[in-house]
Amino acid sequence: MRPVGRAHRARLERLTRATGLFREEEVATAVELLDESLAGGDDYRLVGAFEGDQLIGYACWGPTPGTVATSDLYWIVVERDRQGGGIGSQLLGEVERRLTADGRRLVVVETSSRADYAATRRFYEARGYTRAATIRGYYAPGDDLVIYTKDLTPGDLARTAP
């Protein structure tokens, strides 16, 4: 695990698009968050999983404005043919370790209710995340927002690994 830099920008965009899950505006948002992070802002942080020099997955998170020690996990993206191989779990574990070290107490994840996101929802549930809320029709008719949370206070972090 190491930082995602400017040299990885095009690869990050290709990885995000290649999952087949995200609309073009979402792909553009992922690239914008990297750009903001590289510009020195504190709102977004990224870590990458690499094979040699090749970015094969990344996670993006940041503090939730207006809260006390809550953070949003915006993205975990893993190269499509490597999904299910533990890279996402490693990325999530690294994010949680960094959040804990920074004194963060709660992680919030937003995802879709669409059938093609079922594996994503199972991923978070298997790692100790609780389905906290559903907002019907949030993304589009029939596409609900599903919100997961995880408490990172001592004793809860051990539930990360399945």
Short mmCIF file of C-alpha atoms in Angstrom, two decimals:
data_model
loop_
_atom_site.label_atom_id
_atom_site.label_comp_id
_atom_site.label_asym_id
_atom_site.label_seq_id
_atom_site.Cartn_x
_atom_site.Cartn_y
_atom_site.Cartn_z
CA MET A 1 0.00 0.00 0.00
CA ARG A 2 1.35 3.38 -0.95
CA PRO A 3 0.18 6.82 -2.06
CA VAL A 4 -1.56 7.37 -5.38
CA GLY A 5 0.26 10.10 -7.27
CA ARG A 6 -0.07 12.21 -10.39
CA ALA A 7 1.60 9.46 -12.45
CA HIS A 8 -1.33 7.17 -11.59
CA ARG A 9 -4.09 9.56 -12.68
CA ALA A 10 -4.84 7.94 -16.06
CA ARG A 11 -4.67 4.44 -14.58
CA LEU A 12 -7.05 5.44 -11.76
CA GLU A 13 -9.51 6.71 -14.36
CA ARG A 14 -9.24 3.50 -16.43
CA LEU A 15 -9.62 1.28 -13.35
CA THR A 16 -12.71 3.13 -12.19
CA ARG A 17 -14.33 3.02 -15.63
CA ALA A 18 -13.44 -0.64 -16.22
CA THR A 19 -15.44 -1.85 -13.22
CA GLY A 20 -18.57 -1.24 -15.26
CA LEU A 21 -20.36 0.05 -12.17
CA PHE A 22 -19.86 3.79 -12.40
CA ARG A 23 -21.43 6.40 -14.66
CA GLU A 24 -19.06 8.74 -16.50
CA GLU A 25 -19.80 11.58 -14.07
CA GLU A 26 -18.75 9.28 -11.21
CA VAL A 27 -15.52 8.37 -13.01
CA ALA A 28 -14.82 12.09 -13.46
CA THR A 29 -15.51 12.64 -9.75
CA ALA A 30 -12.96 9.99 -8.77
CA VAL A 31 -10.32 11.77 -10.87
CA GLU A 32 -11.31 15.15 -9.38
CA LEU A 33 -10.87 13.79 -5.85
CA LEU A 34 -7.37 12.60 -6.74
CA ASP A 35 -6.58 16.01 -8.21
CA GLU A 36 -7.82 17.77 -5.07
CA SER A 37 -5.77 15.45 -2.89
CA LEU A 38 -2.64 16.08 -4.96
CA ALA A 39 -3.23 19.84 -4.74
CA GLY A 40 -2.62 19.58 -1.00
CA GLY A 41 -6.16 19.64 0.35
CA ASP A 42 -7.08 17.67 3.46
CA ASP A 43 -10.59 16.73 2.34
CA TYR A 44 -9.61 13.62 0.35
CA ARG A 45 -6.96 10.99 0.95
CA LEU A 46 -6.02 8.11 -1.31
CA VAL A 47 -4.01 4.94 -0.93
CA GLY A 48 -3.22 2.47 -3.69
CA ALA A 49 -2.55 -1.22 -4.04
CA PHE A 50 0.21 -1.90 -6.54
CA GLU A 51 1.75 -4.79 -8.40
CA GLY A 52 5.22 -3.48 -9.14
CA ASP A 53 4.56 0.05 -10.35
CA GLN A 54 1.08 -0.79 -11.69
CA LEU A 55 -1.91 0.56 -9.72
CA ILE A 56 -4.36 -2.33 -9.30
CA GLY A 57 -6.73 -0.79 -6.76
CA TYR A 58 -7.29 2.27 -4.62
CA ALA A 59 -9.34 3.68 -1.77
CA CYS A 60 -10.41 7.28 -1.22
CA TRP A 61 -11.74 8.71 2.04
CA GLY A 62 -11.98 11.93 3.96
CA PRO A 63 -13.38 13.66 7.04
CA THR A 64 -17.11 14.32 7.05
CA PRO A 65 -17.69 18.08 7.36
CA GLY A 66 -19.64 19.22 10.40
CA THR A 67 -19.03 16.06 12.43
CA VAL A 68 -16.86 15.03 15.34
CA ALA A 69 -14.38 12.40 14.08
CA THR A 70 -16.61 10.87 11.37
CA SER A 71 -15.17 10.02 7.96
CA ASP A 72 -16.67 9.09 4.61
CA LEU A 73 -15.21 6.23 2.60
CA TYR A 74 -15.86 7.40 -0.95
CA TRP A 75 -14.30 4.71 -3.10
CA ILE A 76 -12.73 1.30 -3.05
CA VAL A 77 -11.93 0.28 -6.61
CA VAL A 78 -10.07 -2.89 -7.58
CA GLU A 79 -9.09 -4.01 -11.06
CA ARG A 80 -12.00 -6.07 -12.30
CA ASP A 81 -10.17 -9.38 -12.83
CA ARG A 82 -8.59 -9.12 -9.37
CA GLN A 83 -11.82 -8.57 -7.44
CA GLY A 84 -12.42 -11.22 -4.81
CA GLY A 85 -8.70 -11.77 -4.30
CA GLY A 86 -8.32 -9.83 -1.05
CA ILE A 87 -7.10 -6.51 -2.46
CA GLY A 88 -10.27 -4.68 -1.44
CA SER A 89 -9.98 -6.11 2.07
CA GLN A 90 -6.37 -4.94 2.28
CA LEU A 91 -7.34 -1.46 1.11
CA LEU A 92 -10.21 -1.27 3.59
CA GLY A 93 -7.98 -2.48 6.41
CA GLU A 94 -5.38 0.16 5.55
CA VAL A 95 -8.02 2.91 5.49
CA GLU A 96 -9.39 1.80 8.85
CA ARG A 97 -5.90 1.68 10.38
CA ARG A 98 -5.17 5.20 9.15
CA LEU A 99 -8.52 6.50 10.37
CA THR A 100 -7.97 4.98 13.79
CA ALA A 101 -4.46 6.45 13.98
CA ASP A 102 -5.98 9.85 13.14
CA GLY A 103 -8.51 9.52 15.99
CA ARG A 104 -11.51 8.99 13.73
CA ARG A 105 -14.37 7.07 15.32
CA LEU A 106 -17.00 6.37 12.65
CA VAL A 107 -16.83 5.43 8.96
CA VAL A 108 -19.79 6.02 6.63
CA VAL A 109 -20.11 4.27 3.26
CA GLU A 110 -22.77 5.05 0.67
CA THR A 111 -23.61 2.57 -2.08
CA SER A 112 -26.38 1.56 -4.43
CA SER A 113 -29.19 -0.95 -4.03
CA ARG A 114 -28.85 -2.09 -7.66
CA ALA A 115 -28.33 -5.81 -8.21
CA ASP A 116 -24.88 -5.21 -9.71
CA TYR A 117 -23.83 -3.75 -6.33
CA ALA A 118 -24.83 -6.86 -4.35
CA ALA A 119 -21.20 -8.00 -4.05
CA THR A 120 -20.27 -4.52 -2.77
CA ARG A 121 -22.93 -4.68 -0.08
CA ARG A 122 -21.83 -8.20 0.95
CA PHE A 123 -18.22 -6.99 1.08
CA TYR A 124 -19.01 -4.31 3.67
CA GLU A 125 -21.38 -6.51 5.67
CA ALA A 126 -18.74 -9.27 5.92
CA ARG A 127 -16.29 -6.73 7.34
CA GLY A 128 -18.40 -5.50 10.21
CA TYR A 129 -20.31 -2.67 8.55
CA THR A 130 -23.92 -2.19 9.60
CA ARG A 131 -26.64 -1.21 7.17
CA ALA A 132 -27.77 2.00 8.86
CA ALA A 133 -30.24 3.49 6.39
CA THR A 134 -31.85 3.22 2.98
CA ILE A 135 -33.19 6.16 1.03
CA ARG A 136 -35.63 4.96 -1.63
CA GLY A 137 -35.15 6.23 -5.16
CA TYR A 138 -32.15 8.38 -4.20
CA TYR A 139 -30.00 7.77 -7.27
CA ALA A 140 -32.90 7.06 -9.64
CA PRO A 141 -36.29 5.38 -9.51
CA GLY A 142 -35.59 1.86 -8.27
CA ASP A 143 -32.00 2.71 -7.28
CA ASP A 144 -31.85 3.34 -3.55
CA LEU A 145 -29.03 4.82 -1.51
CA VAL A 146 -27.78 2.25 1.03
CA ILE A 147 -25.73 3.67 3.90
CA TYR A 148 -23.37 1.54 5.96
CA THR A 149 -21.47 2.56 9.08
CA LYS A 150 -18.73 1.09 11.22
CA ASP A 151 -17.60 2.19 14.67
CA LEU A 152 -13.80 2.30 14.87
CA THR A 153 -13.55 2.83 18.61
CA PRO A 154 -11.29 0.30 20.40
CA GLY A 155 -12.61 -3.23 20.26
CA ASP A 156 -14.50 -2.76 17.00
CA LEU A 157 -11.55 -2.54 14.59
CA ALA A 158 -10.79 -6.23 15.02
CA ARG A 159 -13.93 -7.06 13.02
CA THR A 160 -12.37 -5.77 9.76
CA ALA A 161 -11.12 -9.12 8.50
CA PRO A 162 -13.70 -11.73 7.55
#
